[in-house]
PDB file of C-alpha atoms in Angstrom:
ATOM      1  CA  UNK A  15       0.000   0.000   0.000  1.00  0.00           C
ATOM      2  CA  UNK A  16       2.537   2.532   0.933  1.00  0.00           C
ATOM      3  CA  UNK A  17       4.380   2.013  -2.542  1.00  0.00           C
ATOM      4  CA  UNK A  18       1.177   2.110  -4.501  1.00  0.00           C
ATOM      5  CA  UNK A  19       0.453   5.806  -2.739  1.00  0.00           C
ATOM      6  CA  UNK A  20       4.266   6.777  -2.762  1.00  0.00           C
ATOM      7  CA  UNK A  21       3.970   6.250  -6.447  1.00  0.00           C
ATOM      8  CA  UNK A  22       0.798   8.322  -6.846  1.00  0.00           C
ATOM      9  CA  UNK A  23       1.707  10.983  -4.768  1.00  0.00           C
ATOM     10  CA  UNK A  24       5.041  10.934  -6.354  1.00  0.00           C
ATOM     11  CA  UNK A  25       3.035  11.669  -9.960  1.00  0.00           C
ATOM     12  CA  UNK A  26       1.327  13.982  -8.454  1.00  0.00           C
ATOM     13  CA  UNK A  27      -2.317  12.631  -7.934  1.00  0.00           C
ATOM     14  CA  UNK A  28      -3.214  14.299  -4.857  1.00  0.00           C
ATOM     15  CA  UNK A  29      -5.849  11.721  -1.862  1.00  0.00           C
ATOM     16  CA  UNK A  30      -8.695  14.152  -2.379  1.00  0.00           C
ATOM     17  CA  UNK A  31      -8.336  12.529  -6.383  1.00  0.00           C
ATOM     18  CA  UNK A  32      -8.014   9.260  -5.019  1.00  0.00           C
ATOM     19  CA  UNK A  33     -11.096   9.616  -2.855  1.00  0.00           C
ATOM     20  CA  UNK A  34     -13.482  10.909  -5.729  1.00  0.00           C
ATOM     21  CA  UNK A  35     -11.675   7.905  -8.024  1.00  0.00           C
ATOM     22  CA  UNK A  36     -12.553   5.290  -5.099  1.00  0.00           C
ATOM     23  CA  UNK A  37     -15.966   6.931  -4.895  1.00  0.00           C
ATOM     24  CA  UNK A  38     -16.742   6.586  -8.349  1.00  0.00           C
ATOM     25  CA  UNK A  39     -15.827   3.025  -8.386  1.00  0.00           C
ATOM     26  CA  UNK A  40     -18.053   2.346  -5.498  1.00  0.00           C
ATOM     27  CA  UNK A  41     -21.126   3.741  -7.380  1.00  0.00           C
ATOM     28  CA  UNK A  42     -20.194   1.416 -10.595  1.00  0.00           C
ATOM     29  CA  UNK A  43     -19.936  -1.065  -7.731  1.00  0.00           C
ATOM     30  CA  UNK A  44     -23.480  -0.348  -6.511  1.00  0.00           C
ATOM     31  CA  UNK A  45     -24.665   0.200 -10.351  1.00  0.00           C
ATOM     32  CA  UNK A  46     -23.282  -3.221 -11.125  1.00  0.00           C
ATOM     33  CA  UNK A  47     -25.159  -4.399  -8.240  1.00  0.00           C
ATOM     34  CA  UNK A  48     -28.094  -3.198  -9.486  1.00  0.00           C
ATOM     35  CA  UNK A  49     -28.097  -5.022 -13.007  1.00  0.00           C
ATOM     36  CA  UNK A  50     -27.484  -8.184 -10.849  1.00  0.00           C
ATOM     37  CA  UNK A  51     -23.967  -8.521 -12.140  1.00  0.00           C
ATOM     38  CA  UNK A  52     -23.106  -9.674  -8.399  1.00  0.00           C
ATOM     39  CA  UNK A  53     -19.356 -10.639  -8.663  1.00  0.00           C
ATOM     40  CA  UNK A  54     -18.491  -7.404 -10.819  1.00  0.00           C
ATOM     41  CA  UNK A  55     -20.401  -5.242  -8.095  1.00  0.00           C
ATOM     42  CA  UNK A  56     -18.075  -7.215  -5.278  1.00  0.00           C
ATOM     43  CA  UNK A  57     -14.860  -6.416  -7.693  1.00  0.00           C
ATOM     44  CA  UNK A  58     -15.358  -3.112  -8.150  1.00  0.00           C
ATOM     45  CA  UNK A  59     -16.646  -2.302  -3.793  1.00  0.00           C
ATOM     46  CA  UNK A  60     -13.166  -4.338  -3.249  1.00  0.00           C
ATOM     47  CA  UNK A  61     -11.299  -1.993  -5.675  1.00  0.00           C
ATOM     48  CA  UNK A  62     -13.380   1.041  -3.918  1.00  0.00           C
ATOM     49  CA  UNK A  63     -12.290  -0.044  -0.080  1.00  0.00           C
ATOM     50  CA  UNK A  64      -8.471  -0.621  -1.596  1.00  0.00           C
ATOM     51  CA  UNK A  65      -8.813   2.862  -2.660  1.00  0.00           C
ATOM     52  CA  UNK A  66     -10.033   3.919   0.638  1.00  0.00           C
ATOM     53  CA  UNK A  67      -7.180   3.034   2.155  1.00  0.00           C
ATOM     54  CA  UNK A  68      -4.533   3.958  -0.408  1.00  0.00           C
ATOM     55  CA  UNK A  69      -6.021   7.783   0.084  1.00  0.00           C
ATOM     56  CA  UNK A  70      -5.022   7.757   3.595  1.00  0.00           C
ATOM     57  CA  UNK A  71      -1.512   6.483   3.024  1.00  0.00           C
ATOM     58  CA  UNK A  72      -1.039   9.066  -0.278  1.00  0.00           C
ATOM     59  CA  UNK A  73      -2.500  11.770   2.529  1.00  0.00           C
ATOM     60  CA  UNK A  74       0.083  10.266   5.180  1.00  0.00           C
ATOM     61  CA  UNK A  75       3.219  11.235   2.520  1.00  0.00           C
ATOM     62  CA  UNK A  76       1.310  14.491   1.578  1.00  0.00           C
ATOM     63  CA  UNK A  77       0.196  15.462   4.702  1.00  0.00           C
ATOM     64  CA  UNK A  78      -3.484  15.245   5.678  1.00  0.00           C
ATOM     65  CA  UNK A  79      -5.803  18.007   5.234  1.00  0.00           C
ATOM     66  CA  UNK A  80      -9.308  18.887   6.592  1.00  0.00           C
ATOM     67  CA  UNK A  81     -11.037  19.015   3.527  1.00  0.00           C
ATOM     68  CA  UNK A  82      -9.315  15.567   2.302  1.00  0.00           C
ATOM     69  CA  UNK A  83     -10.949  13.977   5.885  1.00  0.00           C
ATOM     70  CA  UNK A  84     -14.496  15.433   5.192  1.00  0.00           C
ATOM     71  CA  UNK A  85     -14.180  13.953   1.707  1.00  0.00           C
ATOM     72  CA  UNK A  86     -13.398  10.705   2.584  1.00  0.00           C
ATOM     73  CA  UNK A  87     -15.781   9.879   5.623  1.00  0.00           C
ATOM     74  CA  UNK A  88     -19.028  11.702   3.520  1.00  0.00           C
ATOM     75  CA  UNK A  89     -18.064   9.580   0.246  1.00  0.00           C
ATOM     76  CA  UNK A  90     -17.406   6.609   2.111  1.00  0.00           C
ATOM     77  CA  UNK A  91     -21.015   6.902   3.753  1.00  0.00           C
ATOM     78  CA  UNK A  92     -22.426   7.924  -0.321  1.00  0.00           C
ATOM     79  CA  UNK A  93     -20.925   4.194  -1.183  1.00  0.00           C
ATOM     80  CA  UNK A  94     -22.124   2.709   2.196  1.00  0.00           C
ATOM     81  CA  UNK A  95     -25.727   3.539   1.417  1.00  0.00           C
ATOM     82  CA  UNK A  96     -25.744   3.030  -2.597  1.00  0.00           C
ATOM     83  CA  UNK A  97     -24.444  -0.692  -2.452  1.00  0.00           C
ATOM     84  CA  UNK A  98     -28.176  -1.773  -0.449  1.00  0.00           C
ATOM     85  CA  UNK A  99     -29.618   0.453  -3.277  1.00  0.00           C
ATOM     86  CA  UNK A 100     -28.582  -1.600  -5.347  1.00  0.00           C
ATOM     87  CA  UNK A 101     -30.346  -4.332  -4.104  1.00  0.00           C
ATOM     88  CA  UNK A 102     -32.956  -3.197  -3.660  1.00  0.00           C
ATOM     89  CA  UNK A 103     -33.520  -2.076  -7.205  1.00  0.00           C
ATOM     90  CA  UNK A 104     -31.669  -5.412  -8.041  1.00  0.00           C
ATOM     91  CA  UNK A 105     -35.135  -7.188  -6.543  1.00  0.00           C
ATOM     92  CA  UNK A 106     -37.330  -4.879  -5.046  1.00  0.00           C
ATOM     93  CA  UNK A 107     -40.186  -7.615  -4.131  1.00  0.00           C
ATOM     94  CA  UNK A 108     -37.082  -9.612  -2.390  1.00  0.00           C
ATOM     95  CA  UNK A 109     -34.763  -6.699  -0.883  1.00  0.00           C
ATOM     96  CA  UNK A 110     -36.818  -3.476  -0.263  1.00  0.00           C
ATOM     97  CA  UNK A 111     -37.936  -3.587   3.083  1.00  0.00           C
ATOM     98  CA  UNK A 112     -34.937  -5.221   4.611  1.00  0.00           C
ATOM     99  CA  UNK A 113     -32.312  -3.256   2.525  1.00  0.00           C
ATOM    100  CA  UNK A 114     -34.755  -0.028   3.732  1.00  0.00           C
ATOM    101  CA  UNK A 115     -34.019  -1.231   7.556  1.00  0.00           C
ATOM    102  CA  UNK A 116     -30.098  -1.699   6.728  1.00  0.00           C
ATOM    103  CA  UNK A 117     -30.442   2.322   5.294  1.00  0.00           C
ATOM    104  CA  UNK A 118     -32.128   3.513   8.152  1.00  0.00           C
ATOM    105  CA  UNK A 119     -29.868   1.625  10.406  1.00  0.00           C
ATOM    106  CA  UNK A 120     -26.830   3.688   8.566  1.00  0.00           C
ATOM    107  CA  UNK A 121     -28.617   6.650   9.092  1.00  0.00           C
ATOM    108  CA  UNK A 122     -28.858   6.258  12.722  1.00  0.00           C
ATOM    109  CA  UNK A 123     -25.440   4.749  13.033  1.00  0.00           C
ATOM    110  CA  UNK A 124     -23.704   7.191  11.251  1.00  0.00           C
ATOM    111  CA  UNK A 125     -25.378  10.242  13.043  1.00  0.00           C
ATOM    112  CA  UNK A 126     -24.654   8.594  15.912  1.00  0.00           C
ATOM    113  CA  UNK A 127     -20.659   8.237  14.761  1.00  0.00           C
ATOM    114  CA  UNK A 128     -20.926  11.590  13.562  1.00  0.00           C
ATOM    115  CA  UNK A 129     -22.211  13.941  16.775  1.00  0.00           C
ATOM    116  CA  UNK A 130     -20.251  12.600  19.016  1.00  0.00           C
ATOM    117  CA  UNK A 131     -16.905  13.355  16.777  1.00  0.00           C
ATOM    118  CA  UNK A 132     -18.811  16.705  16.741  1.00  0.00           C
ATOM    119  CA  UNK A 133     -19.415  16.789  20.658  1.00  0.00           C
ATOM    120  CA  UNK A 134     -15.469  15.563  21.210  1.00  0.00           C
ATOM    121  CA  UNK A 135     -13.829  17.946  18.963  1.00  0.00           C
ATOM    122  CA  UNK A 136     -15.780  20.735  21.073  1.00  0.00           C
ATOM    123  CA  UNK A 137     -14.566  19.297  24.253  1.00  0.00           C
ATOM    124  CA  UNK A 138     -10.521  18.958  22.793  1.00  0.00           C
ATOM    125  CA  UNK A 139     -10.972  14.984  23.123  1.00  0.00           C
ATOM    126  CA  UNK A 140      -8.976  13.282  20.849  1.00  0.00           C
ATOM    127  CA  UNK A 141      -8.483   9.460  20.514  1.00  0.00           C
ATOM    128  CA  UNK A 142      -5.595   7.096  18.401  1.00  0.00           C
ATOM    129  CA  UNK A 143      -6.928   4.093  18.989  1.00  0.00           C
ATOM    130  CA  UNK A 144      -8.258   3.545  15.405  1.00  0.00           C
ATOM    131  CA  UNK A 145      -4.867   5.118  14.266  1.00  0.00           C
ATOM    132  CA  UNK A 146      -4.815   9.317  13.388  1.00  0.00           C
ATOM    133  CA  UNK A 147      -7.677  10.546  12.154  1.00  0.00           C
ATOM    134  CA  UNK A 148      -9.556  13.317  10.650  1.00  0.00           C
ATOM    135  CA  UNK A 149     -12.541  13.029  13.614  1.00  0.00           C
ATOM    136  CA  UNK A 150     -12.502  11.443  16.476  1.00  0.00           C
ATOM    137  CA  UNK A 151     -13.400   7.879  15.754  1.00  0.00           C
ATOM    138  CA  UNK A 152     -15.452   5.876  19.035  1.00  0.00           C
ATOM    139  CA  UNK A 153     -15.266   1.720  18.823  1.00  0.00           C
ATOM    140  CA  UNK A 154     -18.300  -0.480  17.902  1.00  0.00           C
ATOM    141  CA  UNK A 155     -19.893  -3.687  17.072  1.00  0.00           C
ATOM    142  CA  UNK A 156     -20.773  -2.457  13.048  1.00  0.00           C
ATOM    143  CA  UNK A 157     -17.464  -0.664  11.721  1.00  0.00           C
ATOM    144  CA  UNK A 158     -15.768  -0.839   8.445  1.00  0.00           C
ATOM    145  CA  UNK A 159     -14.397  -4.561   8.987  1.00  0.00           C
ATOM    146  CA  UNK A 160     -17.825  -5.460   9.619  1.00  0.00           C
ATOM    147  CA  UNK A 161     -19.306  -3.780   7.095  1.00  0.00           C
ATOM    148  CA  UNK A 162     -17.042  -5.303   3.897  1.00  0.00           C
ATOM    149  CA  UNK A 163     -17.883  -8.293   5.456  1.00  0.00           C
ATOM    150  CA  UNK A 164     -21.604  -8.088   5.004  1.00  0.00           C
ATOM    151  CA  UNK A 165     -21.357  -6.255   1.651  1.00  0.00           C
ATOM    152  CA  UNK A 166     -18.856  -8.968   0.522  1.00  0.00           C
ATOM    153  CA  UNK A 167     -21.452 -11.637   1.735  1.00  0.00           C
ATOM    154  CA  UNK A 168     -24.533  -9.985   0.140  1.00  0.00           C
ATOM    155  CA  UNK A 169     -22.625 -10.062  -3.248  1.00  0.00           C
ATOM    156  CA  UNK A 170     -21.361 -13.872  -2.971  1.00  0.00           C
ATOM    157  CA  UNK A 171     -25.342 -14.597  -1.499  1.00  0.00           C
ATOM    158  CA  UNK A 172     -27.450 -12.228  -3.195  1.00  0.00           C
ATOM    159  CA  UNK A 173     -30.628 -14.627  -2.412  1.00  0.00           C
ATOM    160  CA  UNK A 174     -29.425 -14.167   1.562  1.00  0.00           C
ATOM    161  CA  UNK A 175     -29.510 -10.292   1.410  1.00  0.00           C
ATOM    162  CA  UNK A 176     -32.940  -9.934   3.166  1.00  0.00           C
ATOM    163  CA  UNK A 177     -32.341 -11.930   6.000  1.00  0.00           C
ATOM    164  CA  UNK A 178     -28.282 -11.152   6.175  1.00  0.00           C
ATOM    165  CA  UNK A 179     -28.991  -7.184   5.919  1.00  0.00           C
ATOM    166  CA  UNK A 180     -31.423  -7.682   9.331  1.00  0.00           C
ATOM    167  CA  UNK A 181     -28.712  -8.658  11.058  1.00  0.00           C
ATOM    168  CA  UNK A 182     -26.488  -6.018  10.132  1.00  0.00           C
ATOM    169  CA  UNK A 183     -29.043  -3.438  10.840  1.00  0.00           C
ATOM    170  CA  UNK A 184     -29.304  -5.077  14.152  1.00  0.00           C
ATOM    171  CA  UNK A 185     -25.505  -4.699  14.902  1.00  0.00           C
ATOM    172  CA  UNK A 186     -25.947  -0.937  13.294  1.00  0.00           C
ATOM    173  CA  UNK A 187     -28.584  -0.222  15.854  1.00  0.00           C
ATOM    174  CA  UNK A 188     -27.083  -1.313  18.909  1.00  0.00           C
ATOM    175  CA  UNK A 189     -23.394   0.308  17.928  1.00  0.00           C
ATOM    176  CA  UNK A 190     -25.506   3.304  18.080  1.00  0.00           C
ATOM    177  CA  UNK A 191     -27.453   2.685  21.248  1.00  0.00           C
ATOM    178  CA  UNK A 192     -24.176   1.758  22.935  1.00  0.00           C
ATOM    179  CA  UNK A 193     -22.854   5.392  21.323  1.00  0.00           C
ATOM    180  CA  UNK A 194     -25.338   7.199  22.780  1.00  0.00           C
ATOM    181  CA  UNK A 195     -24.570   5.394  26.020  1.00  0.00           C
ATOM    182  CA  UNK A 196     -21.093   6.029  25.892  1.00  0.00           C
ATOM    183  CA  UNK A 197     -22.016   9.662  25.151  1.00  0.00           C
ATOM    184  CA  UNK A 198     -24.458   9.865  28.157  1.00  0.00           C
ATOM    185  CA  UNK A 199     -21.265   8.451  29.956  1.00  0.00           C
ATOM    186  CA  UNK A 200     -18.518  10.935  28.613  1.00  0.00           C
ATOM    187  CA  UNK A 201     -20.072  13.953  27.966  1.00  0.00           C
ATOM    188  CA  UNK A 202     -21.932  15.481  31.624  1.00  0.00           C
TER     189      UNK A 202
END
């Protein structure tokens, strides 16, 4: 990885190009998806999370910026939510309502995720246990590990998505109930 981005940055493609790249893959990804073209979509969201990470190491030799950050976590969500899109348009009859609870799910997770970096930054709390970061990242059972996981199991088991996106949303909603514990906890 650190090659790959010390030859980018080296040719001068900045992360911030990287991220839109990656971005763009992961809606082909989630486009793919949607024409039922399941192993291409799982290609192409593999290619997007590789890209994920080789912004972060081009930003690491470039040096990180605040805009760069913002990019990366709000196109990384814009991929998050378009990959159960595309299953549900892939089979609406089969995928709608669960792939709707998996979205709202994100929604809730992710607001969670994203008020308490809000609330920290305020306070001056800052946190390295997920390694440096734009925001201040909090721990939970649904992360990004997680999350390939699933996607990489609703590609290889499209006829599972229903029942497999349920139990994601269920690990969504508790990280953010235990959030908004750990928020009740930290922030008096």
């Amino acid at each position: 990885m650190e090659m790959a981005a010390a030859r980018l940055a080296g040719a001068g493609i900045t992360a911030n190009q990287v991220t839109v790249a990656s971005w763009g893959v992961g809606l082909a990804a989630a486009a793919a998806i949607a024409l039922e073209w399941y192993l291409a979509g799982l290609a192409l969201f593999l290619l997007n999370r590789l890209g994920d990470g080789l912004d972060g190491a081009v930003a690491r030799l470039k040096g990180p910026t605040d805009l760069g950050g913002y990019l990366d976590i709000v196109l990384d969500f814009a991929v998050y939510g378009a990959i159960p899109f595309g299953f549900i348009l892939a089979s609406p009859e089969a995928n709608a309502l669960a792939g709707a609870v998996l979205l709202v799910s994100f929604y809730v997770n992710g607001a969670s995720f994203l008020a308490y970096a809000a609330v920290a930054a305020r306070l001056g709390l800052e946190t390295r246990a997920r390694g440096t970061k734009s925001i201040y990242f909090t721990t939970g059972l649904a992360e990004g590990t997680e999350t390939i996981l699933f996607f990489v199991l609703f590609c290889l088991l499209p006829q599972w998505f229903a029942p497999l996106a349920l139990v994601f949303a269920a690990m969504c909603f508790w990280t953010a109930f235990w959030r908004v514990m750990e928020a009740r906890r930290q922030f008096r």
